[in-house]
Tab-separated table of C-alpha atoms in Angstrom:
chain	number	residue	atom	x	y	z
A	127	MET	CA	-0.029	-0.058	0.309
A	128	ALA	CA	1.174	3.387	-0.945
A	129	ARG	CA	2.436	5.641	2.007
A	130	SER	CA	0.268	8.486	0.949
A	131	LEU	CA	-3.206	6.611	1.522
A	132	LEU	CA	-4.017	7.306	5.055
A	133	PRO	CA	-2.192	10.474	5.684
A	134	ALA	CA	-3.498	12.153	2.315
A	135	SER	CA	-7.088	10.873	3.148
A	136	ARG	CA	-7.306	13.154	6.066
A	137	THR	CA	-7.775	16.057	3.650
A	138	VAL	CA	-10.431	14.450	1.192
A	139	ARG	CA	-13.475	14.950	3.139
A	140	VAL	CA	-13.861	18.252	2.923
A	141	ALA	CA	-12.364	18.676	-0.734
A	142	GLY	CA	-14.745	15.850	-1.834
A	143	ALA	CA	-17.435	17.471	0.302
A	144	VAL	CA	-17.504	20.567	-2.132
A	145	THR	CA	-17.444	18.173	-5.149
A	146	ALA	CA	-20.510	16.489	-3.440
A	147	ALA	CA	-22.421	19.206	-2.689
A	148	ALA	CA	-22.302	20.362	-6.311
A	149	LEU	CA	-23.381	16.915	-7.514
A	150	LEU	CA	-27.050	17.941	-6.080
A	151	LEU	CA	-27.357	20.263	-8.492
A	152	GLY	CA	-26.416	18.110	-11.388
A	153	LEU	CA	-28.629	14.969	-10.482
A	154	THR	CA	-32.285	16.000	-10.816
A	155	ALA	CA	-32.361	14.715	-14.334
A	156	CYS	CA	-30.497	11.616	-13.895
A	157	GLY	CA	-32.385	8.485	-14.167
A	158	GLY	CA	-33.245	5.930	-11.501
A	159	ASP	CA	-30.822	3.247	-10.596
A	160	ASP	CA	-30.529	-0.393	-11.843
A	161	ALA	CA	-31.901	1.007	-15.028
A	162	GLY	CA	-29.421	-1.666	-16.684
A	163	ASP	CA	-29.976	-5.203	-17.780
A	164	GLY	CA	-27.921	-6.606	-14.723
A	165	LYS	CA	-25.735	-8.550	-17.231
A	166	SER	CA	-22.768	-6.408	-16.639
A	167	PHE	CA	-21.523	-3.446	-14.572
A	168	THR	CA	-18.754	-0.749	-14.802
A	169	TYR	CA	-16.019	-0.725	-12.070
A	170	TRP	CA	-13.555	2.072	-11.431
A	171	SER	CA	-10.580	0.958	-9.211
A	172	MET	CA	-8.040	2.866	-6.958
A	173	TRP	CA	-5.620	0.348	-7.999
A	174	ARG	CA	-3.122	0.548	-10.895
A	175	ALA	CA	-3.369	-2.787	-13.075
A	176	GLU	CA	0.043	-3.873	-12.047
A	177	GLU	CA	-0.429	-3.495	-8.173
A	178	PRO	CA	-0.941	-6.624	-6.011
A	179	GLN	CA	-4.498	-5.798	-4.979
A	180	ALA	CA	-5.354	-5.195	-8.607
A	181	GLN	CA	-4.147	-8.800	-9.478
A	182	VAL	CA	-6.266	-10.236	-6.692
A	183	ILE	CA	-9.382	-8.327	-8.104
A	184	LYS	CA	-8.682	-9.354	-11.394
A	185	ALA	CA	-8.800	-13.096	-10.747
A	186	ALA	CA	-11.880	-12.731	-8.795
A	187	ILE	CA	-13.577	-10.808	-11.808
A	188	ALA	CA	-12.446	-13.742	-13.900
A	189	ASP	CA	-14.218	-16.289	-11.485
A	190	PHE	CA	-17.115	-14.227	-10.784
A	191	THR	CA	-17.877	-13.845	-14.677
A	192	ALA	CA	-17.435	-17.548	-14.994
A	193	SER	CA	-19.573	-18.359	-12.173
A	194	THR	CA	-22.530	-15.894	-12.887
A	195	GLY	CA	-22.090	-14.762	-16.507
A	196	ILE	CA	-22.227	-11.166	-15.342
A	197	LYS	CA	-19.315	-9.342	-17.298
A	198	VAL	CA	-17.240	-6.580	-15.541
A	199	GLU	CA	-15.668	-3.595	-17.308
A	200	VAL	CA	-12.781	-2.251	-15.226
A	201	ASN	CA	-11.109	0.944	-15.291
A	202	TRP	CA	-7.648	0.801	-13.271
A	203	ALA	CA	-8.132	4.632	-12.363
A	204	GLY	CA	-5.506	4.798	-9.479
A	205	ARG	CA	-5.628	6.930	-6.619
A	206	ASP	CA	-7.325	9.929	-8.285
A	207	VAL	CA	-10.582	7.935	-8.798
A	208	SER	CA	-12.114	9.982	-6.097
A	209	LYS	CA	-11.322	13.125	-7.868
A	210	LYS	CA	-13.096	11.744	-11.085
A	211	ILE	CA	-16.292	10.153	-9.357
A	212	GLY	CA	-18.130	13.167	-8.339
A	213	PRO	CA	-17.837	15.000	-11.998
A	214	ALA	CA	-18.899	11.409	-13.393
A	215	ILE	CA	-21.918	11.314	-11.161
A	216	ALA	CA	-23.101	14.801	-12.178
A	217	ALA	CA	-22.813	13.938	-15.642
A	218	ASN	CA	-24.632	10.874	-15.357
A	219	GLN	CA	-21.641	9.008	-16.489
A	220	ALA	CA	-20.457	7.459	-13.111
A	221	PRO	CA	-19.624	3.739	-12.750
A	222	ASP	CA	-21.667	1.016	-11.096
A	223	LEU	CA	-18.815	0.287	-8.739
A	224	TRP	CA	-15.590	2.039	-7.377
A	225	ASP	CA	-13.353	1.314	-4.381
A	226	GLN	CA	-11.448	4.069	-2.407
A	227	ALA	CA	-10.607	4.562	1.449
A	228	ASN	CA	-13.664	5.337	3.553
A	229	ASP	CA	-13.244	9.217	3.941
A	230	ALA	CA	-12.681	9.696	0.111
A	231	ILE	CA	-15.837	7.817	-0.136
A	232	PHE	CA	-17.568	9.775	2.081
A	233	GLY	CA	-16.307	13.049	0.930
A	234	ALA	CA	-16.879	12.286	-2.784
A	235	THR	CA	-20.319	11.038	-2.653
A	236	ALA	CA	-21.705	9.570	0.805
A	237	SER	CA	-21.755	13.088	2.177
A	238	ALA	CA	-23.994	14.359	-0.182
A	239	GLY	CA	-26.189	11.207	-0.132
A	240	GLN	CA	-24.999	10.006	-3.337
A	241	ALA	CA	-23.812	6.649	-2.067
A	242	ARG	CA	-26.065	3.764	-2.473
A	243	ASP	CA	-26.802	2.358	1.142
A	244	LEU	CA	-25.398	-1.148	0.922
A	245	SER	CA	-27.213	-2.809	3.665
A	246	SER	CA	-28.628	-5.261	1.360
A	247	VAL	CA	-24.993	-6.593	0.825
A	248	LEU	CA	-24.650	-7.181	4.484
A	249	ALA	CA	-28.006	-9.373	4.379
A	250	MET	CA	-26.612	-11.345	1.555
A	251	GLN	CA	-25.196	-14.836	2.001
A	252	VAL	CA	-21.646	-15.002	1.172
A	253	PRO	CA	-21.228	-17.680	-1.983
A	254	GLY	CA	-20.210	-21.139	-0.882
A	255	GLU	CA	-20.624	-20.329	2.599
A	256	ASN	CA	-23.255	-20.685	5.108
A	257	VAL	CA	-22.867	-16.965	6.456
A	258	LYS	CA	-24.151	-13.673	5.593
A	259	VAL	CA	-21.870	-10.769	4.912
A	260	SER	CA	-22.853	-9.120	8.134
A	261	ASP	CA	-21.330	-12.242	9.786
A	262	VAL	CA	-17.822	-11.770	8.467
A	263	ILE	CA	-17.385	-8.091	8.206
A	264	PRO	CA	-17.465	-6.924	11.906
A	265	ASP	CA	-19.965	-3.985	12.766
A	266	LYS	CA	-17.300	-2.323	14.482
A	267	TYR	CA	-15.827	-0.952	11.155
A	268	PHE	CA	-19.148	0.756	10.382
A	269	ALA	CA	-19.932	2.191	13.743
A	270	MET	CA	-16.718	4.140	13.843
A	271	LEU	CA	-17.786	6.090	10.194
A	272	PRO	CA	-19.623	9.121	9.669
A	273	LYS	CA	-22.879	8.638	8.954
A	274	ASP	CA	-24.527	10.330	5.311
A	275	PRO	CA	-27.588	12.346	5.244
A	276	SER	CA	-30.053	9.573	5.654
A	277	GLY	CA	-28.317	8.384	8.788
A	278	SER	CA	-26.399	5.169	6.993
A	279	ASN	CA	-22.894	4.248	7.633
A	280	HIS	CA	-23.208	1.148	5.126
A	281	TYR	CA	-21.875	3.122	1.870
A	282	VAL	CA	-18.393	1.370	1.679
A	283	ILE	CA	-17.998	-2.630	2.227
A	284	PRO	CA	-14.416	-3.194	3.082
A	285	TYR	CA	-12.010	-5.610	1.934
A	286	GLU	CA	-8.890	-4.385	3.262
A	287	VAL	CA	-8.307	-2.817	6.698
A	288	ALA	CA	-4.984	-0.694	7.567
A	289	THR	CA	-4.171	0.601	11.082
A	290	THR	CA	-1.338	2.568	12.945
A	291	GLY	CA	1.042	1.726	15.870
A	292	MET	CA	4.569	1.931	17.193
A	293	TYR	CA	6.496	-0.729	14.929
A	294	TYR	CA	9.796	-2.430	15.985
A	295	ASN	CA	11.845	-5.373	15.481
A	296	ALA	CA	10.900	-8.209	17.666
A	297	ALA	CA	14.280	-10.010	16.785
A	298	ASP	CA	16.424	-7.182	18.214
A	299	PRO	CA	18.035	-8.071	21.247
A	300	ALA	CA	18.386	-4.526	22.089
A	301	VAL	CA	14.468	-4.169	21.984
A	302	THR	CA	13.611	-7.586	23.580
A	303	ALA	CA	16.112	-7.126	26.381
A	304	ALA	CA	14.653	-3.924	27.071
A	305	MET	CA	11.159	-5.032	26.671
A	306	PRO	CA	10.184	-8.205	27.855
A	307	ASN	CA	6.610	-7.126	27.936
A	308	PRO	CA	4.860	-4.406	26.543
A	309	PRO	CA	5.037	-1.177	28.860
A	310	ALA	CA	2.132	-0.608	31.406
A	311	ASP	CA	2.323	3.242	30.791
A	312	TRP	CA	4.418	6.005	29.644
A	313	ASP	CA	6.937	5.988	32.448
A	314	ALA	CA	7.796	2.329	31.604
A	315	PHE	CA	8.066	3.014	28.002
A	316	LEU	CA	10.569	5.933	28.734
A	317	LYS	CA	12.710	3.328	30.732
A	318	ILE	CA	12.488	1.078	27.812
A	319	CYS	CA	13.939	3.803	25.973
A	320	ASP	CA	16.631	4.299	28.364
A	321	ALA	CA	17.521	0.598	27.908
A	322	VAL	CA	17.596	0.743	24.366
A	323	GLU	CA	19.657	3.731	24.199
A	324	ALA	CA	22.007	1.925	26.436
A	325	LYS	CA	22.623	-0.555	23.676
A	326	GLY	CA	23.876	2.271	21.440
A	327	LYS	CA	20.894	3.016	19.158
A	328	ALA	CA	18.063	5.595	19.333
A	329	CYS	CA	14.810	4.490	21.016
A	330	VAL	CA	12.200	6.516	18.478
A	331	ALA	CA	12.636	6.947	14.744
A	332	SER	CA	10.883	10.049	13.443
A	333	GLU	CA	10.414	11.955	10.191
A	334	GLY	CA	10.254	15.058	12.104
A	335	GLU	CA	8.511	17.576	9.673
A	336	ASP	CA	5.485	15.114	9.378
A	337	PRO	CA	2.586	16.289	11.936
A	338	TRP	CA	0.388	13.557	10.971
A	339	THR	CA	2.731	10.232	11.857
A	340	ASN	CA	4.171	11.841	14.630
A	341	GLY	CA	0.764	13.235	15.966
A	342	LEU	CA	-0.273	10.025	16.327
A	343	TYR	CA	1.326	9.788	19.645
A	344	LEU	CA	-0.675	12.719	20.520
A	345	ASP	CA	-3.615	11.271	19.063
A	346	TYR	CA	-3.421	7.779	20.980
A	347	LEU	CA	-2.320	9.493	24.194
A	348	LEU	CA	-5.448	11.852	23.792
A	349	ASN	CA	-7.906	8.976	23.510
A	350	ALA	CA	-6.169	6.791	25.999
A	351	GLY	CA	-7.070	9.947	28.207
A	352	GLY	CA	-10.799	10.094	27.174
A	353	VAL	CA	-10.199	13.121	24.856
A	354	ASP	CA	-12.036	12.977	21.693
A	355	VAL	CA	-10.075	14.879	19.050
A	356	ALA	CA	-13.556	15.660	16.995
A	357	ARG	CA	-14.978	17.430	20.202
A	358	LEU	CA	-11.897	18.734	20.942
A	359	SER	CA	-11.578	20.555	17.626
A	360	ALA	CA	-15.300	21.300	17.427
A	361	ASP	CA	-15.160	23.769	20.554
A	362	LYS	CA	-15.449	27.238	19.228
A	363	THR	CA	-14.500	28.616	22.614
A	364	GLY	CA	-11.321	26.630	22.798
A	365	ALA	CA	-12.315	25.852	26.401
A	366	ALA	CA	-11.891	21.927	25.574
A	367	TRP	CA	-8.198	22.483	25.539
A	368	ASP	CA	-8.110	23.172	29.472
A	369	ASP	CA	-9.102	19.556	30.047
A	370	PRO	CA	-6.368	18.417	32.406
A	371	ALA	CA	-6.072	14.995	30.098
A	372	VAL	CA	-4.798	17.119	27.148
A	373	LEU	CA	-1.984	18.856	29.089
A	374	ALA	CA	-1.236	15.379	30.426
A	375	ALA	CA	-0.944	13.800	26.700
A	376	ALA	CA	1.139	16.553	25.862
A	377	GLY	CA	3.368	16.448	28.886
A	378	LYS	CA	4.039	12.979	28.002
A	379	ILE	CA	5.329	13.988	24.451
A	380	GLU	CA	7.310	16.501	26.091
A	381	LYS	CA	8.742	13.893	28.518
A	382	LEU	CA	9.901	11.956	25.229
A	383	VAL	CA	11.476	14.463	23.490
A	384	LYS	CA	13.007	16.447	26.396
A	385	GLY	CA	14.498	13.023	27.263
A	386	GLY	CA	16.496	12.778	24.205
A	387	HIS	CA	14.751	9.705	23.279
A	388	VAL	CA	13.888	10.586	19.436
A	389	ILE	CA	16.996	9.964	16.902
A	390	LYS	CA	19.417	12.730	16.524
A	391	GLY	CA	18.788	14.850	13.681
A	392	TYR	CA	15.221	14.300	13.200
A	393	ASP	CA	14.048	17.428	13.118
A	394	ALA	CA	16.004	18.340	9.909
A	395	THR	CA	15.239	15.537	7.969
A	396	LYS	CA	12.296	14.271	5.832
A	397	TYR	CA	10.750	10.856	4.640
A	398	PRO	CA	12.245	8.249	4.196
A	399	ALA	CA	15.262	9.257	5.652
A	400	GLN	CA	14.439	8.079	9.166
A	401	GLN	CA	12.477	5.101	8.389
A	402	THR	CA	15.400	3.909	6.432
A	403	ASN	CA	17.559	4.550	9.510
A	404	TRP	CA	15.051	2.484	11.626
A	405	ALA	CA	14.804	-0.156	8.930
A	406	ALA	CA	18.669	-0.254	9.449
A	407	GLY	CA	18.482	-1.151	13.119
A	408	LYS	CA	19.657	2.334	14.436
A	409	ALA	CA	16.241	2.908	16.269
A	410	GLY	CA	13.923	0.793	18.176
A	411	PHE	CA	10.454	2.164	17.552
A	412	LEU	CA	8.678	3.884	14.734
A	413	MET	CA	5.162	5.105	14.746
A	414	ASN	CA	3.603	4.379	11.346
A	415	GLY	CA	0.944	2.501	9.620
A	416	SER	CA	0.636	-0.868	8.589
A	417	TRP	CA	1.747	-0.274	5.215
A	418	VAL	CA	5.256	0.341	6.584
A	419	THR	CA	6.063	-3.442	6.684
A	420	ALA	CA	5.818	-3.462	2.656
A	421	GLU	CA	7.824	-0.194	2.134
A	422	VAL	CA	11.104	-1.475	4.222
A	423	ALA	CA	10.762	-5.066	2.757
A	424	GLN	CA	13.791	-4.433	0.791
A	425	GLN	CA	15.866	-2.937	3.302
A	426	ILE	CA	15.403	-4.897	6.426
A	427	PRO	CA	18.238	-7.266	7.128
A	428	SER	CA	17.528	-11.239	7.333
A	429	GLY	CA	15.988	-12.057	10.583
A	430	TRP	CA	14.048	-9.264	10.966
A	431	LYS	CA	10.807	-9.706	12.902
A	432	PHE	CA	7.966	-7.018	12.871
A	433	GLY	CA	6.324	-6.451	15.924
A	434	SER	CA	3.962	-3.352	16.680
A	435	LEU	CA	1.915	-2.062	19.723
A	436	LEU	CA	-0.147	0.842	20.720
A	437	PRO	CA	1.321	3.488	22.897
A	438	PRO	CA	1.009	2.644	26.602
A	439	GLY	CA	-2.452	3.313	27.881
A	440	ALA	CA	-4.236	3.287	24.347
A	441	THR	CA	-6.436	0.325	23.868
A	442	THR	CA	-8.665	1.373	20.824
A	443	PRO	CA	-6.526	0.933	17.695
A	444	ASP	CA	-7.467	3.524	14.950
A	445	ALA	CA	-8.397	1.782	11.542
A	446	ALA	CA	-8.961	2.963	7.644
A	447	LEU	CA	-10.912	1.016	5.626
A	448	PHE	CA	-10.555	0.358	1.732
A	449	GLY	CA	-13.652	-0.852	0.226
A	450	PHE	CA	-16.392	-0.832	-2.606
A	451	SER	CA	-19.081	1.638	-3.099
A	452	VAL	CA	-21.936	1.827	-5.268
A	453	PRO	CA	-23.179	5.258	-6.347
A	454	LYS	CA	-26.847	5.729	-5.535
A	455	ARG	CA	-27.875	6.002	-9.257
A	456	ALA	CA	-25.841	3.083	-10.463
A	457	LYS	CA	-27.526	1.374	-13.550
A	458	ASN	CA	-26.551	-1.728	-12.514
A	459	ALA	CA	-26.249	-1.734	-8.701
A	460	GLY	CA	-27.851	-5.296	-8.244
A	461	ALA	CA	-24.718	-6.934	-10.551
A	462	ALA	CA	-22.153	-4.815	-8.356
A	463	GLU	CA	-23.720	-5.845	-5.259
A	464	LYS	CA	-23.382	-9.820	-6.016
A	465	PHE	CA	-19.813	-9.026	-6.907
A	466	ILE	CA	-19.051	-7.622	-3.490
A	467	ALA	CA	-20.482	-10.460	-1.845
A	468	TYR	CA	-18.822	-12.872	-4.173
A	469	PHE	CA	-15.478	-10.979	-3.460
A	470	LEU	CA	-15.962	-11.440	0.309
A	471	GLN	CA	-15.755	-15.182	0.178
A	472	LYS	CA	-12.852	-16.442	2.335
A	473	LYS	CA	-11.005	-18.207	-0.454
A	474	THR	CA	-11.054	-15.180	-2.548
A	475	LEU	CA	-10.616	-12.373	0.005
A	476	SER	CA	-7.341	-14.131	1.342
A	477	GLY	CA	-5.814	-12.915	-1.516
A	478	ILE	CA	-5.714	-9.383	0.193
A	479	ALA	CA	-3.592	-11.124	2.894
A	480	THR	CA	-1.539	-13.613	0.965
A	481	LYS	CA	-0.631	-11.672	-2.379
A	482	ALA	CA	-1.157	-8.084	-1.306
A	483	ALA	CA	-0.045	-8.585	2.077
A	484	ASN	CA	-2.393	-6.544	4.007
A	485	ILE	CA	-5.092	-6.990	6.535
A	486	THR	CA	-8.581	-8.039	5.433
A	487	PRO	CA	-11.714	-7.208	7.808
A	488	ARG	CA	-12.425	-11.016	8.235
A	489	GLU	CA	-11.019	-12.221	11.402
A	490	ASP	CA	-10.719	-15.832	9.937
A	491	ILE	CA	-8.307	-14.660	7.415
A	492	PRO	CA	-4.811	-14.485	9.226
A	493	ALA	CA	-2.683	-11.220	8.335
A	494	PRO	CA	0.852	-11.703	6.863
A	495	ALA	CA	3.115	-12.857	9.636
A	496	GLU	CA	4.655	-9.264	9.581
A	497	LEU	CA	1.043	-7.603	10.546
A	498	ALA	CA	0.237	-10.229	13.098
A	499	ASP	CA	0.449	-8.061	15.895
A	500	ALA	CA	-1.437	-5.084	14.058
A	501	GLN	CA	-4.293	-7.792	13.517
A	502	LYS	CA	-4.365	-8.670	16.971
A	503	ALA	CA	-4.806	-4.962	17.933
A	504	LEU	CA	-7.416	-4.656	15.557
A	505	SER	CA	-9.492	-7.561	17.333
A	506	SER	CA	-10.481	-5.126	20.049
A	507	PRO	CA	-13.950	-4.800	20.464
A	508	LYS	CA	-14.045	-1.219	18.996
A	509	VAL	CA	-12.180	0.855	16.514
A	510	ARG	CA	-11.642	4.606	15.660
A	511	LEU	CA	-11.001	6.725	13.032
A	512	ALA	CA	-7.313	8.576	13.334
A	513	PHE	CA	-7.584	11.782	14.856
A	514	ASP	CA	-11.289	10.647	15.473
A	515	GLY	CA	-12.164	11.440	11.697
A	516	VAL	CA	-10.973	15.515	11.985
A	517	ALA	CA	-10.190	16.481	8.593
A	518	GLY	CA	-10.150	19.624	6.406
A	519	SER	CA	-8.311	22.909	7.471
A	520	TRP	CA	-8.403	22.569	11.264
A	521	SER	CA	-5.327	20.379	11.475
A	522	PRO	CA	-2.841	22.360	9.388
A	523	LYS	CA	-4.233	25.723	10.894
A	524	VAL	CA	-4.592	24.548	14.748
A	525	LEU	CA	-2.865	21.697	15.480
A	526	ASP	CA	-0.083	20.771	13.128
A	527	ARG	CA	2.580	23.228	13.342
A	528	ASN	CA	2.099	23.966	17.034
A	529	PHE	CA	2.637	19.977	17.511
A	530	LEU	CA	5.781	20.015	15.778
A	531	ASP	CA	6.813	22.732	17.839
A	532	LEU	CA	6.237	20.672	20.810
A	533	TRP	CA	7.808	17.757	18.963
A	534	HIS	CA	10.981	19.596	18.305
A	535	GLY	CA	11.386	20.527	21.813
A	536	LYS	CA	10.865	24.302	21.040
A	537	THR	CA	7.681	24.754	23.558
A	538	THR	CA	6.732	22.940	26.243
A	539	ALA	CA	3.211	21.154	26.870
A	540	ALA	CA	1.863	23.975	28.932
A	541	GLN	CA	2.828	26.453	25.837
A	542	PHE	CA	1.633	23.701	23.204
A	543	VAL	CA	-1.507	23.579	24.673
A	544	ALA	CA	-1.876	27.892	24.988
A	545	ALA	CA	-0.976	28.026	21.370
A	546	CYS	CA	-3.300	25.439	20.164
A	547	LYS	CA	-6.333	26.963	22.326
A	548	ALA	CA	-5.667	30.298	20.921
A	549	ALA	CA	-5.218	29.209	17.262
A	550	GLN	CA	-8.492	27.543	17.674
A	551	VAL	CA	-10.522	30.344	18.910
A	552	SER	CA	-9.078	32.350	15.871
A	553	TYR	CA	-9.772	29.507	13.450
A	554	TRP	CA	-13.407	29.475	14.277
A	555	LYS	CA	-13.637	33.045	14.530
A	556	SER	CA	-12.219	33.062	10.652
A	557	GLN	CA	-14.872	30.346	9.805
A	558	GLY	CA	-17.809	32.865	10.245
């Protein structure tokens, strides 16, 4: 999976909402759904034809057509598919099926009520299995999503799940000796850092200018303290920043940085410099997404064993979904929905794990070995959106720069909180 998928998707919702709002002006003359003959459907994919996920989907399409006689016309559109879908819907030229990340789908279509409610897919039986789709796709993945205007959060059916955490080499003696068990709290983690550093390596690797990946430490610590970032960001008075749990989370970041536990020079480097250093064994931990295992696969030495954990105190992992969506006015929605259920067969969907090396939402499909810990974290009863789903201009205008000042040791936790509070008040005044 490309590194840019999850971080970039933070901005999709607002940008897509503009497109989605415009859709309402262009759809009044469109025909109804399922106007086609059901013998074929069109599909626009976020994957390029040569990518592993595309190979898995291609094989599934061939089997589906052989089994049902339904033909599939595919456009391997790539990541920009979410930018194309809105104008296509407005022109009544949209595909019957497309796929992307959950927030891209919400921003481009669902937020304006232009995504089909796929509850009917959840009620379908998985072909060849005595179970319904709803039995194999945990409801927690829908529960974390924002609802469309009709109140539905079933506008995407996931086939791949990504998550984030602190990744490390579980075969590195410097790390395993320092961490025989996961740290119970932040102070215990800092002691692990001391022990790792005593072996001659940095504790934490960091691409210092990346507010999203580094900000995940704060996001998880806020969540562990009971702070919802969405509610925090929505407070126009800024008073939510006075919650002691916010200062406590920021204080833990300050301790990590002031303690010298982040790799030297991190504040003057950009991706992938420090990720490369981590893969070379120069640091113990790297906060990143589950895609990192694929990114460094050609860099890590033999014997490397991936492990991951959430920051101490955090119990709810974040998740991003990649899945299928059907435009509300799709002409062959029924055929597209049949394919979704077909693709979710265990024997078919397993290719996302075995060939594309990613995690599926089916908990009975083992993740690749390098993502076993990540899958275990996702087995939590609940999952959440990173930063509790906050997107748009709030992060760059309120959080990002102020957080980087804290992360670079330029400000204290108290100064960070005060700066964010002031910036938030100004931000909401500027929004009218």
